[in-house]
Short mmCIF file of C-alpha atoms in Angstrom, two decimals:
data_model
loop_
_atom_site.label_atom_id
_atom_site.label_comp_id
_atom_site.label_asym_id
_atom_site.label_seq_id
_atom_site.Cartn_x
_atom_site.Cartn_y
_atom_site.Cartn_z
CA MET A 1326 -27.19 -70.59 -64.29
CA PRO A 1327 -25.01 -67.81 -62.84
CA LEU A 1328 -22.13 -66.40 -64.86
CA ASN A 1329 -18.94 -68.35 -64.29
CA LEU A 1330 -15.75 -66.61 -65.38
CA THR A 1331 -14.14 -69.93 -66.33
CA TRP A 1332 -16.80 -71.21 -68.71
CA LEU A 1333 -20.28 -70.59 -69.97
CA ARG A 1334 -22.81 -73.04 -71.28
CA ILE A 1335 -24.86 -71.75 -74.15
CA ASN A 1336 -27.46 -73.27 -76.42
CA SER A 1337 -26.70 -73.20 -80.12
CA SER A 1338 -29.39 -72.72 -82.72
CA TYR A 1339 -29.32 -76.51 -83.28
CA GLY A 1340 -30.19 -77.29 -79.67
CA GLU A 1341 -26.71 -78.56 -78.88
CA ARG A 1342 -24.86 -77.46 -75.80
CA MET A 1343 -21.35 -76.21 -76.18
CA THR A 1344 -18.66 -75.03 -73.81
CA VAL A 1345 -17.08 -71.64 -74.28
CA LEU A 1346 -13.68 -71.59 -72.60
CA GLN A 1347 -12.38 -68.35 -71.19
CA PHE A 1348 -8.77 -69.33 -71.88
CA PRO A 1349 -8.43 -71.60 -74.95
CA ALA A 1350 -5.40 -73.87 -74.62
CA ASP A 1351 -3.51 -72.31 -77.53
CA ARG A 1352 -3.77 -68.85 -75.94
CA ARG A 1353 -2.16 -69.81 -72.62
CA ALA A 1354 1.08 -68.06 -73.46
CA ALA A 1355 2.84 -68.60 -70.13
CA ASP A 1356 2.03 -72.34 -70.11
CA ILE A 1357 3.06 -72.71 -73.75
CA LYS A 1358 6.40 -70.99 -73.20
CA ARG A 1359 7.06 -72.89 -69.95
CA CYS A 1360 6.39 -76.25 -71.62
CA ALA A 1361 8.44 -75.39 -74.70
CA MET A 1362 11.45 -74.28 -72.68
CA ARG A 1363 11.27 -77.36 -70.46
CA LEU A 1364 10.97 -79.69 -73.44
CA LEU A 1365 14.02 -78.10 -75.06
CA ASP A 1366 15.99 -79.10 -71.96
CA LEU A 1367 14.57 -82.63 -71.60
CA HIS A 1368 15.22 -85.66 -73.77
CA GLY A 1369 13.96 -89.21 -74.12
CA GLU A 1370 11.82 -90.68 -71.37
CA ALA A 1371 12.11 -87.59 -69.17
CA ALA A 1372 10.56 -85.47 -71.95
CA ASN A 1373 7.84 -88.09 -72.48
CA ARG A 1374 6.96 -88.16 -68.75
CA PHE A 1375 6.87 -84.36 -68.58
CA TRP A 1376 4.62 -84.09 -71.64
CA ARG A 1377 2.22 -86.81 -70.46
CA ALA A 1378 1.92 -85.07 -67.08
CA GLU A 1379 1.23 -81.71 -68.75
CA MET A 1380 -1.42 -83.24 -71.01
CA ALA A 1381 -3.07 -85.01 -68.06
CA GLU A 1382 -3.18 -81.72 -66.16
CA LEU A 1383 -4.64 -79.90 -69.16
CA ALA A 1384 -7.28 -82.60 -69.63
CA ALA A 1385 -8.24 -82.49 -65.95
CA SER A 1386 -8.54 -78.70 -66.07
CA LEU A 1387 -10.71 -78.78 -69.18
CA ARG A 1388 -12.94 -81.52 -67.75
CA ALA A 1389 -13.39 -79.46 -64.58
CA GLN A 1390 -14.55 -76.58 -66.80
CA GLY A 1391 -17.17 -78.84 -68.39
CA ALA A 1392 -15.46 -79.45 -71.74
CA SER A 1393 -16.61 -82.46 -73.75
CA GLU A 1394 -14.15 -85.14 -74.85
CA THR A 1395 -14.34 -83.72 -78.39
CA GLU A 1396 -13.48 -80.23 -77.13
CA LEU A 1397 -10.75 -81.66 -74.92
CA SER A 1398 -9.18 -83.37 -77.92
CA LEU A 1399 -9.36 -80.18 -79.97
CA GLN A 1400 -7.84 -78.06 -77.19
CA ALA A 1401 -5.06 -80.60 -76.57
CA GLY A 1402 -4.16 -80.56 -80.26
CA MET A 1403 -4.12 -76.77 -80.37
CA PHE A 1404 -1.94 -76.64 -77.24
CA MET A 1405 0.47 -79.19 -78.70
CA GLN A 1406 0.78 -77.18 -81.93
CA ALA A 1407 1.36 -73.96 -79.98
CA VAL A 1408 4.11 -75.60 -77.88
CA GLN A 1409 5.78 -76.98 -81.01
CA ALA A 1410 5.67 -73.57 -82.68
CA GLU A 1411 7.19 -71.97 -79.58
CA MET A 1412 9.96 -74.57 -79.54
CA GLN A 1413 10.70 -73.80 -83.20
CA ARG A 1414 10.82 -70.06 -82.47
CA ALA A 1415 13.10 -70.60 -79.49
CA TYR A 1416 15.38 -73.00 -81.35
CA GLY A 1417 15.31 -71.08 -84.63
CA PRO A 1418 18.04 -68.50 -83.80
CA ASP A 1419 20.40 -71.29 -82.63
CA LEU A 1420 19.77 -73.24 -85.82
CA ALA A 1421 20.38 -70.19 -88.02
CA GLU A 1422 23.68 -69.47 -86.25
CA SER A 1423 24.89 -73.06 -86.53
CA THR A 1424 24.18 -73.22 -90.27
CA ALA A 1425 25.58 -69.78 -91.12
CA GLY A 1426 28.97 -69.81 -92.81
#
């Protein structure tokens, strides 16, 4: 199999096949920041629609790279945690100012 810059298939010592992603979901800094900033501006159903669309796009991208459903679930969870952390960092200064004296 020729080298593919998006993903590689390798055999583990247990004979299982695993997918090695070039860009794990929680390292996609631009996507994480974009989603976090958008979610800070959206509320209610609009935020839900945006998030579902983002997750569907992420899942489609990972499937196209050959990721298993288990890996997809793991990557989606890591992406969600990274977006939440970014939202907390972005909102943190505002919260500190509003609670100060």
